[in-house]
Amino acid sequence: MKHKKNVFAAGLFFIGLVFALSFTVSCGGKTEKQKVVLTVQAEQGWMPYYKEAVKRVEETHPNTEIKLIEVGAFDHLDRLDATDASNKDVADLFAIPADRLYGLAENEALASIDSKKISSELGGWSNFDLGLGGNLKIGNEYLAFPLNIETLITFVNTANARAQGADYAKPFELANQKDPATVLLPLFDAWYGVAPANSAAIEFLGKKNGTELFSDMVMEFKDLPAEKRAAIETIYNYWKLNYENKTPLFDADAGWGYIDKEFSNGNKGVIRLGGPWDTGSILEQTKGNLVIYPISHITLNGKPILHWKGGWGLAINSRIEKDAEKYALAEAMIKEIVNPKYAVDFFKATGKILENVPAETYAASNLSDTEKAVIRAVIESYKISPARPLFKEWGKVWDTWRNAVLSWNSVNPKNVEEAYKELKASFDAMMANFKM
């Protein structure tokens, strides 16, 4: 009987051991048993490209799974803003426009990224910090990795130019225009209004010593440097040309429709300022009578108008910063999304241009001539543009500029000094709010 009891006990021990081992296999440590799972945000149009990137990463990273969350970038950020970084519906890796960096950082939603290491492994930058990479840095921390570059470019309707005898191969000087429709600038919108201002280094809102806010626009007109006064005067004269010819350009509701109409074939619009994202609709308006130039094809008082070094970054959710395996997988996915080897495929899927890939690479591809022209113009415009201000207070400038410029139609200033008073009053109010 004693022998049978020992056999029975041994059997129970064996069964328990098997159960314990089975439990360990199903629920055990991440290193051998569980997959490392990473979630990545991707817009609908990006999905085919991202799926291929996922395949490549998973092949080189065994026991991992990368799940794509199909959602628009701004919808995803709205979801994050409404909750926090711990929300499971917020991805571990996601795209952000550069101007959202500071707000997301304040909300502790972003993990620090070793961008210098990633950029050196990818290659293609002559100076990472002088481009978008440095603009995605707060203090000593890089909080997003460059996804793509953006800035404004110019579009010329060659049919309209020929009809008016305009030599469109030469830059268009804003101060020399006689017809308000020849050069179409949506200056009622500060996104475009910064372009002539940047040409004269006018600072709508800046920071001294990294903390003190200032604006050139609160100075008395007579105290502005001559170059800045001249730029304001040219902007005023452009408004006056439109006002006297009764165009709806300086009307927030009708301005865009007017630009589209005038730039269509058979009308007077010859050159317009826009983004690469406008190309599709502009092709429709011009029916192929289109040439694309860098932003410098419009000048103000002899200097090219300038936009910003804008763009998007890839950000890692702060909740995975302490999870070494998941964090490493996020870095690997970043490198594969922006892998220069697939730059052309990336552009085809997303319309995004990589900062570390030269225009010659795109020019040698099977992209269309229009796509190649857009890429070349963006890259050339980006090179001459100043860095975009990203601090959150700059968001107040949009309405400040817009309200002041649109007020000219009702106030009807008789000269540039009167027009500037409206601008100054609007910016005085903005700066006063910062001191409250």
CSV table of C-alpha atoms in Angstrom, one decimal:
chain,number,residue,atom,x,y,z
A,1,MET,CA,0.0,0.0,0.0
A,2,LYS,CA,2.8,2.3,0.8
A,3,HIS,CA,4.3,1.8,-2.7
A,4,LYS,CA,0.9,2.6,-4.3
A,5,LYS,CA,0.6,5.8,-2.2
A,6,ASN,CA,4.0,6.9,-3.4
A,7,VAL,CA,3.1,6.2,-7.1
A,8,PHE,CA,-0.1,8.1,-6.6
A,9,ALA,CA,1.7,11.1,-5.0
A,10,ALA,CA,4.3,11.1,-7.8
A,11,GLY,CA,1.5,11.1,-10.4
A,12,LEU,CA,-0.2,14.1,-8.7
A,13,PHE,CA,3.2,15.9,-8.7
A,14,PHE,CA,3.7,15.2,-12.4
A,15,ILE,CA,0.2,16.4,-13.3
A,16,GLY,CA,0.8,19.6,-11.2
A,17,LEU,CA,4.2,20.2,-12.9
A,18,VAL,CA,2.7,19.8,-16.4
A,19,PHE,CA,-0.1,22.2,-15.4
A,20,ALA,CA,2.4,24.7,-14.1
A,21,LEU,CA,4.5,24.5,-17.2
A,22,SER,CA,1.5,24.9,-19.4
A,23,PHE,CA,0.4,28.0,-17.4
A,24,THR,CA,3.9,29.4,-17.8
A,25,VAL,CA,3.9,28.9,-21.5
A,26,SER,CA,0.5,30.6,-21.9
A,27,CYS,CA,1.0,33.4,-19.4
A,28,GLY,CA,4.7,33.6,-18.9
A,29,GLY,CA,7.3,36.2,-19.4
A,30,LYS,CA,7.4,38.5,-22.5
A,31,THR,CA,10.9,37.5,-23.4
A,32,GLU,CA,9.9,34.0,-24.7
A,33,LYS,CA,6.2,33.5,-24.5
A,34,GLN,CA,4.3,36.7,-25.3
A,35,LYS,CA,4.6,38.8,-28.4
A,36,VAL,CA,5.7,42.4,-28.2
A,37,VAL,CA,2.7,44.3,-29.6
A,38,LEU,CA,3.0,47.8,-30.9
A,39,THR,CA,0.1,50.0,-32.2
A,40,VAL,CA,0.7,52.5,-35.0
A,41,GLN,CA,-1.6,55.2,-36.3
A,42,ALA,CA,-2.0,55.5,-40.0
A,43,GLU,CA,-4.4,57.4,-42.3
A,44,GLN,CA,-6.5,55.5,-44.8
A,45,GLY,CA,-4.3,56.4,-47.8
A,46,TRP,CA,-1.2,55.5,-45.9
A,47,MET,CA,-2.3,51.9,-45.1
A,48,PRO,CA,-0.8,50.0,-48.1
A,49,TYR,CA,2.7,51.6,-47.5
A,50,TYR,CA,2.5,51.1,-43.7
A,51,LYS,CA,1.5,47.5,-44.1
A,52,GLU,CA,4.6,46.8,-46.2
A,53,ALA,CA,6.7,48.6,-43.6
A,54,VAL,CA,5.1,46.4,-40.9
A,55,LYS,CA,6.1,43.3,-42.8
A,56,ARG,CA,9.7,44.3,-43.1
A,57,VAL,CA,9.9,45.2,-39.4
A,58,GLU,CA,8.2,42.0,-38.2
A,59,GLU,CA,10.5,39.9,-40.4
A,60,THR,CA,13.6,41.3,-38.6
A,61,HIS,CA,12.0,41.4,-35.2
A,62,PRO,CA,10.8,37.8,-34.2
A,63,ASN,CA,7.9,37.4,-31.8
A,64,THR,CA,6.5,40.9,-32.4
A,65,GLU,CA,3.2,42.1,-33.8
A,66,ILE,CA,2.5,45.6,-35.1
A,67,LYS,CA,-1.1,46.6,-35.3
A,68,LEU,CA,-2.2,49.5,-37.5
A,69,ILE,CA,-4.9,51.8,-36.2
A,70,GLU,CA,-6.6,53.4,-39.3
A,71,VAL,CA,-7.5,56.9,-38.3
A,72,GLY,CA,-6.8,60.5,-39.5
A,73,ALA,CA,-3.9,62.2,-37.8
A,74,PHE,CA,-5.9,65.1,-36.5
A,75,ASP,CA,-8.8,62.8,-35.4
A,76,HIS,CA,-6.2,60.7,-33.5
A,77,LEU,CA,-4.8,63.9,-31.9
A,78,ASP,CA,-8.3,65.0,-30.9
A,79,ARG,CA,-8.7,61.6,-29.2
A,80,LEU,CA,-5.4,62.1,-27.3
A,81,ASP,CA,-6.3,65.6,-26.3
A,82,ALA,CA,-9.7,64.5,-25.0
A,83,THR,CA,-8.2,61.8,-22.8
A,84,ASP,CA,-4.5,61.2,-22.2
A,85,ALA,CA,-1.5,59.1,-23.3
A,86,SER,CA,-2.8,56.0,-21.4
A,87,ASN,CA,-5.9,55.7,-23.6
A,88,LYS,CA,-5.7,52.3,-25.4
A,89,ASP,CA,-7.3,53.9,-28.4
A,90,VAL,CA,-4.3,56.2,-28.7
A,91,ALA,CA,-1.5,54.5,-30.7
A,92,ASP,CA,2.0,53.8,-29.4
A,93,LEU,CA,3.4,55.5,-32.5
A,94,PHE,CA,1.7,58.3,-34.3
A,95,ALA,CA,2.2,61.3,-36.6
A,96,ILE,CA,2.0,64.9,-35.4
A,97,PRO,CA,2.3,68.3,-37.2
A,98,ALA,CA,5.3,70.2,-35.8
A,99,ASP,CA,3.1,72.9,-34.3
A,100,ARG,CA,1.4,70.4,-31.9
A,101,LEU,CA,4.8,69.5,-30.3
A,102,TYR,CA,4.8,71.9,-27.4
A,103,GLY,CA,1.2,71.2,-26.4
A,104,LEU,CA,1.7,67.5,-26.4
A,105,ALA,CA,4.9,67.8,-24.5
A,106,GLU,CA,3.2,69.9,-21.8
A,107,ASN,CA,0.6,67.2,-21.5
A,108,GLU,CA,3.4,64.6,-21.1
A,109,ALA,CA,2.2,62.6,-24.0
A,110,LEU,CA,5.5,62.2,-25.8
A,111,ALA,CA,8.5,60.0,-25.1
A,112,SER,CA,12.0,61.2,-25.7
A,113,ILE,CA,13.6,59.8,-28.9
A,114,ASP,CA,17.3,59.2,-29.7
A,115,SER,CA,16.9,61.1,-33.0
A,116,LYS,CA,20.6,61.6,-33.5
A,117,LYS,CA,21.2,57.8,-33.5
A,118,ILE,CA,18.3,57.1,-35.9
A,119,SER,CA,19.3,59.9,-38.2
A,120,SER,CA,22.9,58.7,-38.4
A,121,GLU,CA,21.7,55.2,-39.2
A,122,LEU,CA,19.3,56.4,-41.9
A,123,GLY,CA,21.8,59.0,-43.3
A,124,GLY,CA,21.2,61.9,-45.7
A,125,TRP,CA,21.4,64.9,-43.3
A,126,SER,CA,24.3,67.3,-43.5
A,127,ASN,CA,23.1,69.0,-40.3
A,128,PHE,CA,20.2,67.3,-38.6
A,129,ASP,CA,19.6,70.1,-36.0
A,130,LEU,CA,19.4,72.9,-38.7
A,131,GLY,CA,16.4,71.2,-40.3
A,132,LEU,CA,13.1,69.8,-39.0
A,133,GLY,CA,15.0,67.6,-36.6
A,134,GLY,CA,16.1,70.5,-34.5
A,135,ASN,CA,12.7,72.0,-34.6
A,136,LEU,CA,11.2,68.9,-33.1
A,137,LYS,CA,13.4,69.3,-30.0
A,138,ILE,CA,12.6,70.9,-26.7
A,139,GLY,CA,15.5,71.6,-24.4
A,140,ASN,CA,17.8,68.6,-24.7
A,141,GLU,CA,15.1,66.2,-25.8
A,142,TYR,CA,14.0,65.2,-29.3
A,143,LEU,CA,10.2,64.5,-29.0
A,144,ALA,CA,9.4,63.5,-32.6
A,145,PHE,CA,11.4,62.2,-35.6
A,146,PRO,CA,11.1,64.0,-38.9
A,147,LEU,CA,8.3,62.4,-41.1
A,148,ASN,CA,8.2,64.9,-43.9
A,149,ILE,CA,8.9,68.5,-44.8
A,150,GLU,CA,6.3,71.1,-45.9
A,151,THR,CA,6.4,74.7,-47.1
A,152,LEU,CA,4.6,76.8,-49.6
A,153,ILE,CA,5.4,76.9,-53.3
A,154,THR,CA,4.0,78.9,-56.4
A,155,PHE,CA,1.9,77.8,-59.3
A,156,VAL,CA,1.8,79.5,-62.7
A,157,ASN,CA,-1.1,79.2,-65.2
A,158,THR,CA,0.9,79.4,-68.5
A,159,ALA,CA,-2.3,79.9,-70.6
A,160,ASN,CA,-3.3,83.0,-68.7
A,161,ALA,CA,0.3,84.2,-68.7
A,162,ARG,CA,0.6,84.0,-72.4
A,163,ALA,CA,-2.8,85.7,-72.9
A,164,GLN,CA,-1.5,88.6,-70.9
A,165,GLY,CA,1.9,88.7,-72.4
A,166,ALA,CA,3.5,87.9,-69.1
A,167,ASP,CA,7.0,86.5,-69.0
A,168,TYR,CA,6.3,83.9,-66.3
A,169,ALA,CA,9.9,82.6,-66.4
A,170,LYS,CA,10.9,85.6,-64.3
A,171,PRO,CA,9.8,86.2,-60.7
A,172,PHE,CA,6.8,88.3,-60.1
A,173,GLU,CA,7.4,91.4,-58.0
A,174,LEU,CA,4.4,92.2,-55.8
A,175,ALA,CA,5.1,96.0,-55.7
A,176,ASN,CA,4.9,96.2,-59.5
A,177,GLN,CA,1.5,94.7,-60.1
A,178,LYS,CA,-1.1,96.7,-61.9
A,179,ASP,CA,-3.9,94.1,-62.1
A,180,PRO,CA,-5.0,92.7,-58.8
A,181,ALA,CA,-5.6,89.2,-60.2
A,182,THR,CA,-2.1,88.6,-61.7
A,183,VAL,CA,-0.6,87.6,-58.3
A,184,LEU,CA,-3.1,85.8,-56.1
A,185,LEU,CA,-2.0,85.9,-52.4
A,186,PRO,CA,-4.6,84.9,-49.7
A,187,LEU,CA,-3.1,87.4,-47.3
A,188,PHE,CA,-6.3,87.4,-45.1
A,189,ASP,CA,-5.0,84.1,-43.8
A,190,ALA,CA,-1.9,84.4,-41.5
A,191,TRP,CA,-0.6,81.0,-42.8
A,192,TYR,CA,0.0,82.9,-46.1
A,193,GLY,CA,0.5,86.3,-44.6
A,194,VAL,CA,3.7,85.3,-43.0
A,195,ALA,CA,5.3,84.8,-46.4
A,196,PRO,CA,5.7,88.5,-47.3
A,197,ALA,CA,6.4,89.3,-43.6
A,198,ASN,CA,9.2,86.7,-43.5
A,199,SER,CA,10.8,88.3,-46.6
A,200,ALA,CA,11.5,91.4,-44.4
A,201,ALA,CA,12.2,89.4,-41.2
A,202,ILE,CA,9.0,90.9,-39.6
A,203,GLU,CA,8.4,89.0,-36.4
A,204,PHE,CA,4.7,88.7,-35.6
A,205,LEU,CA,5.5,86.9,-32.4
A,206,GLY,CA,8.9,85.8,-31.2
A,207,LYS,CA,10.8,84.9,-28.0
A,208,LYS,CA,13.8,86.6,-26.5
A,209,ASN,CA,16.1,84.5,-24.4
A,210,GLY,CA,13.7,81.6,-24.8
A,211,THR,CA,11.0,83.1,-22.6
A,212,GLU,CA,10.2,86.8,-23.2
A,213,LEU,CA,7.5,87.3,-25.8
A,214,PHE,CA,7.8,90.2,-28.3
A,215,SER,CA,6.2,91.4,-31.5
A,216,ASP,CA,7.5,93.8,-34.1
A,217,MET,CA,3.9,94.8,-34.8
A,218,VAL,CA,3.5,96.7,-31.5
A,219,MET,CA,6.2,99.2,-32.5
A,220,GLU,CA,5.2,102.6,-33.9
A,221,PHE,CA,5.3,102.6,-37.7
A,222,LYS,CA,8.0,105.3,-37.8
A,223,ASP,CA,10.2,103.2,-35.5
A,224,LEU,CA,10.2,100.1,-37.6
A,225,PRO,CA,13.4,99.4,-39.6
A,226,ALA,CA,13.1,100.7,-43.2
A,227,GLU,CA,12.9,97.3,-44.7
A,228,LYS,CA,10.0,96.3,-42.5
A,229,ARG,CA,8.1,99.6,-43.2
A,230,ALA,CA,8.5,99.0,-46.9
A,231,ALA,CA,7.1,95.5,-46.6
A,232,ILE,CA,4.1,96.7,-44.7
A,233,GLU,CA,3.6,99.4,-47.4
A,234,THR,CA,3.7,96.9,-50.2
A,235,ILE,CA,1.2,94.7,-48.4
A,236,TYR,CA,-1.1,97.7,-47.9
A,237,ASN,CA,-0.8,98.7,-51.6
A,238,TYR,CA,-1.7,95.2,-52.6
A,239,TRP,CA,-4.8,95.4,-50.5
A,240,LYS,CA,-5.6,98.8,-51.9
A,241,LEU,CA,-5.3,97.5,-55.5
A,242,ASN,CA,-7.8,94.9,-54.7
A,243,TYR,CA,-10.1,97.3,-52.8
A,244,GLU,CA,-10.2,99.8,-55.6
A,245,ASN,CA,-11.0,97.1,-58.1
A,246,LYS,CA,-13.7,95.7,-55.9
A,247,THR,CA,-12.3,92.2,-55.8
A,248,PRO,CA,-13.4,89.9,-52.9
A,249,LEU,CA,-9.9,88.7,-52.2
A,250,PHE,CA,-9.8,90.3,-48.7
A,251,ASP,CA,-13.0,88.5,-47.7
A,252,ALA,CA,-12.6,85.4,-45.5
A,253,ASP,CA,-15.7,83.8,-47.0
A,254,ALA,CA,-15.2,84.7,-50.6
A,255,GLY,CA,-11.5,85.0,-51.0
A,256,TRP,CA,-10.7,81.4,-51.7
A,257,GLY,CA,-13.4,81.0,-54.3
A,258,TYR,CA,-12.2,84.2,-56.0
A,259,ILE,CA,-8.6,82.8,-56.2
A,260,ASP,CA,-9.8,79.5,-57.7
A,261,LYS,CA,-11.9,81.3,-60.2
A,262,GLU,CA,-9.3,83.8,-61.4
A,263,PHE,CA,-6.6,81.1,-61.6
A,264,SER,CA,-8.7,79.0,-63.9
A,265,ASN,CA,-8.1,79.0,-67.6
A,266,GLY,CA,-9.3,82.1,-69.5
A,267,ASN,CA,-9.2,84.4,-66.5
A,268,LYS,CA,-6.5,86.9,-65.2
A,269,GLY,CA,-4.7,84.9,-62.5
A,270,VAL,CA,-1.1,84.1,-63.5
A,271,ILE,CA,0.6,83.0,-60.3
A,272,ARG,CA,-0.7,81.9,-56.9
A,273,LEU,CA,0.8,80.9,-53.6
A,274,GLY,CA,-0.2,77.5,-52.3
A,275,GLY,CA,0.9,74.2,-50.8
A,276,PRO,CA,1.9,71.0,-52.5
A,277,TRP,CA,-1.5,69.6,-51.2
A,278,ASP,CA,-3.2,72.0,-53.6
A,279,THR,CA,-1.7,70.5,-56.7
A,280,GLY,CA,-4.7,68.2,-57.6
A,281,SER,CA,-7.3,71.0,-57.5
A,282,ILE,CA,-5.0,73.4,-59.3
A,283,LEU,CA,-4.4,70.9,-62.1
A,284,GLU,CA,-8.1,70.8,-62.6
A,285,GLN,CA,-8.3,74.6,-62.8
A,286,THR,CA,-5.5,74.9,-65.3
A,287,LYS,CA,-6.2,71.7,-67.4
A,288,GLY,CA,-2.5,71.1,-67.7
A,289,ASN,CA,-1.4,74.7,-68.4
A,290,LEU,CA,0.7,74.6,-65.3
A,291,VAL,CA,4.3,75.3,-64.3
A,292,ILE,CA,5.4,74.9,-60.7
A,293,TYR,CA,8.2,77.1,-59.1
A,294,PRO,CA,9.7,77.6,-55.6
A,295,ILE,CA,8.2,80.2,-53.4
A,296,SER,CA,10.9,82.6,-54.5
A,297,HIS,CA,9.1,83.1,-57.8
A,298,ILE,CA,7.2,85.9,-56.0
A,299,THR,CA,9.3,88.7,-54.6
A,300,LEU,CA,8.4,91.6,-52.3
A,301,ASN,CA,10.6,94.7,-52.8
A,302,GLY,CA,13.2,92.6,-54.5
A,303,LYS,CA,13.4,89.8,-51.9
A,304,PRO,CA,11.8,86.4,-52.2
A,305,ILE,CA,8.8,85.8,-50.0
A,306,LEU,CA,9.5,83.1,-47.6
A,307,HIS,CA,7.4,80.6,-45.7
A,308,TRP,CA,8.6,78.3,-42.9
A,309,LYS,CA,10.5,75.0,-42.5
A,310,GLY,CA,7.3,73.2,-41.7
A,311,GLY,CA,6.5,69.5,-41.5
A,312,TRP,CA,5.4,66.5,-39.5
A,313,GLY,CA,7.1,64.1,-37.1
A,314,LEU,CA,6.6,60.6,-35.8
A,315,ALA,CA,6.1,60.6,-32.0
A,316,ILE,CA,6.3,57.8,-29.5
A,317,ASN,CA,3.6,57.6,-26.8
A,318,SER,CA,5.1,58.4,-23.4
A,319,ARG,CA,3.3,55.3,-21.9
A,320,ILE,CA,5.8,52.9,-23.5
A,321,GLU,CA,9.0,54.8,-22.7
A,322,LYS,CA,9.8,52.4,-19.8
A,323,ASP,CA,9.0,49.3,-21.9
A,324,ALA,CA,12.3,48.7,-23.5
A,325,GLU,CA,11.2,46.1,-26.0
A,326,LYS,CA,8.1,48.0,-27.2
A,327,TYR,CA,10.1,51.2,-27.3
A,328,ALA,CA,12.8,49.6,-29.4
A,329,LEU,CA,10.1,48.2,-31.8
A,330,ALA,CA,8.7,51.8,-32.1
A,331,GLU,CA,12.1,53.1,-33.1
A,332,ALA,CA,12.5,50.3,-35.6
A,333,MET,CA,9.1,51.2,-37.1
A,334,ILE,CA,10.1,54.8,-37.4
A,335,LYS,CA,13.2,53.9,-39.3
A,336,GLU,CA,11.3,51.7,-41.7
A,337,ILE,CA,8.5,54.3,-42.3
A,338,VAL,CA,11.0,57.0,-43.3
A,339,ASN,CA,13.6,54.6,-44.9
A,340,PRO,CA,15.1,56.5,-47.8
A,341,LYS,CA,15.2,53.3,-49.8
A,342,TYR,CA,11.4,53.6,-50.1
A,343,ALA,CA,11.1,57.4,-50.5
A,344,VAL,CA,9.3,57.2,-53.8
A,345,ASP,CA,6.8,54.7,-52.6
A,346,PHE,CA,6.3,56.8,-49.5
A,347,PHE,CA,5.5,59.8,-51.6
A,348,LYS,CA,3.1,57.9,-53.8
A,349,ALA,CA,1.1,56.7,-50.8
A,350,THR,CA,1.2,59.8,-48.6
A,351,GLY,CA,2.3,62.8,-50.7
A,352,LYS,CA,5.1,63.3,-48.1
A,353,ILE,CA,8.6,64.3,-48.9
A,354,LEU,CA,11.5,63.1,-46.9
A,355,GLU,CA,14.0,65.7,-45.7
A,356,ASN,CA,17.0,63.4,-46.1
A,357,VAL,CA,16.4,62.4,-49.7
A,358,PRO,CA,17.6,64.7,-52.5
A,359,ALA,CA,15.4,66.0,-55.3
A,360,GLU,CA,17.6,64.0,-57.8
A,361,THR,CA,16.3,60.7,-56.3
A,362,TYR,CA,12.8,61.7,-56.9
A,363,ALA,CA,13.7,63.1,-60.4
A,364,ALA,CA,15.1,59.7,-61.4
A,365,SER,CA,12.0,57.8,-60.4
A,366,ASN,CA,8.8,57.0,-62.3
A,367,LEU,CA,6.8,59.8,-60.7
A,368,SER,CA,4.9,62.1,-63.0
A,369,ASP,CA,6.6,65.3,-64.2
A,370,THR,CA,4.1,67.3,-62.1
A,371,GLU,CA,5.0,65.3,-59.0
A,372,LYS,CA,8.7,65.8,-59.6
A,373,ALA,CA,8.2,69.5,-60.1
A,374,VAL,CA,6.3,69.8,-56.8
A,375,ILE,CA,9.0,67.9,-54.9
A,376,ARG,CA,11.8,70.0,-56.4
A,377,ALA,CA,9.9,73.3,-55.6
A,378,VAL,CA,9.2,72.2,-52.0
A,379,ILE,CA,12.8,71.2,-51.4
A,380,GLU,CA,14.2,74.4,-52.9
A,381,SER,CA,11.6,76.5,-51.0
A,382,TYR,CA,12.4,74.7,-47.7
A,383,LYS,CA,16.1,75.3,-48.0
A,384,ILE,CA,15.6,79.1,-48.0
A,385,SER,CA,12.9,79.2,-45.4
A,386,PRO,CA,13.3,80.1,-41.7
A,387,ALA,CA,12.4,77.7,-38.9
A,388,ARG,CA,8.7,77.7,-38.0
A,389,PRO,CA,7.9,79.1,-34.5
A,390,LEU,CA,6.3,76.2,-32.5
A,391,PHE,CA,5.7,77.7,-29.1
A,392,LYS,CA,2.0,77.5,-28.2
A,393,GLU,CA,1.4,81.3,-27.8
A,394,TRP,CA,2.0,81.7,-31.6
A,395,GLY,CA,-1.5,80.2,-32.1
A,396,LYS,CA,-2.9,83.6,-31.1
A,397,VAL,CA,-1.4,85.2,-34.1
A,398,TRP,CA,-3.8,83.6,-36.6
A,399,ASP,CA,-6.9,85.6,-35.6
A,400,THR,CA,-4.8,88.6,-34.6
A,401,TRP,CA,-3.5,89.1,-38.1
A,402,ARG,CA,-6.7,88.0,-39.8
A,403,ASN,CA,-9.0,90.3,-37.9
A,404,ALA,CA,-6.7,93.3,-38.5
A,405,VAL,CA,-6.2,92.8,-42.2
A,406,LEU,CA,-9.9,92.1,-42.8
A,407,SER,CA,-10.8,95.3,-41.0
A,408,TRP,CA,-9.2,97.3,-43.8
A,409,ASN,CA,-12.2,96.7,-46.0
A,410,SER,CA,-14.5,98.4,-43.5
A,411,VAL,CA,-12.0,101.1,-42.2
A,412,ASN,CA,-10.7,101.9,-45.6
A,413,PRO,CA,-7.3,103.3,-44.5
A,414,LYS,CA,-6.2,106.2,-46.7
A,415,ASN,CA,-2.4,105.4,-46.3
A,416,VAL,CA,-0.1,102.8,-44.9
A,417,GLU,CA,0.2,104.6,-41.6
A,418,GLU,CA,-3.6,104.3,-41.0
A,419,ALA,CA,-3.5,100.7,-42.1
A,420,TYR,CA,-0.7,99.9,-39.8
A,421,LYS,CA,-2.6,101.4,-36.9
A,422,GLU,CA,-5.2,98.6,-37.3
A,423,LEU,CA,-2.5,96.0,-37.3
A,424,LYS,CA,-0.8,97.5,-34.2
A,425,ALA,CA,-4.1,97.7,-32.3
A,426,SER,CA,-4.8,94.1,-33.0
A,427,PHE,CA,-1.3,93.0,-31.9
A,428,ASP,CA,-1.3,95.3,-28.9
A,429,ALA,CA,-4.4,93.5,-27.7
A,430,MET,CA,-2.8,90.1,-28.3
A,431,MET,CA,0.3,91.1,-26.3
A,432,ALA,CA,-1.7,92.5,-23.5
A,433,ASN,CA,-3.5,89.2,-23.1
A,434,PHE,CA,-0.2,87.4,-22.6
A,435,LYS,CA,0.6,89.7,-19.7
A,436,MET,CA,-2.7,89.1,-17.9
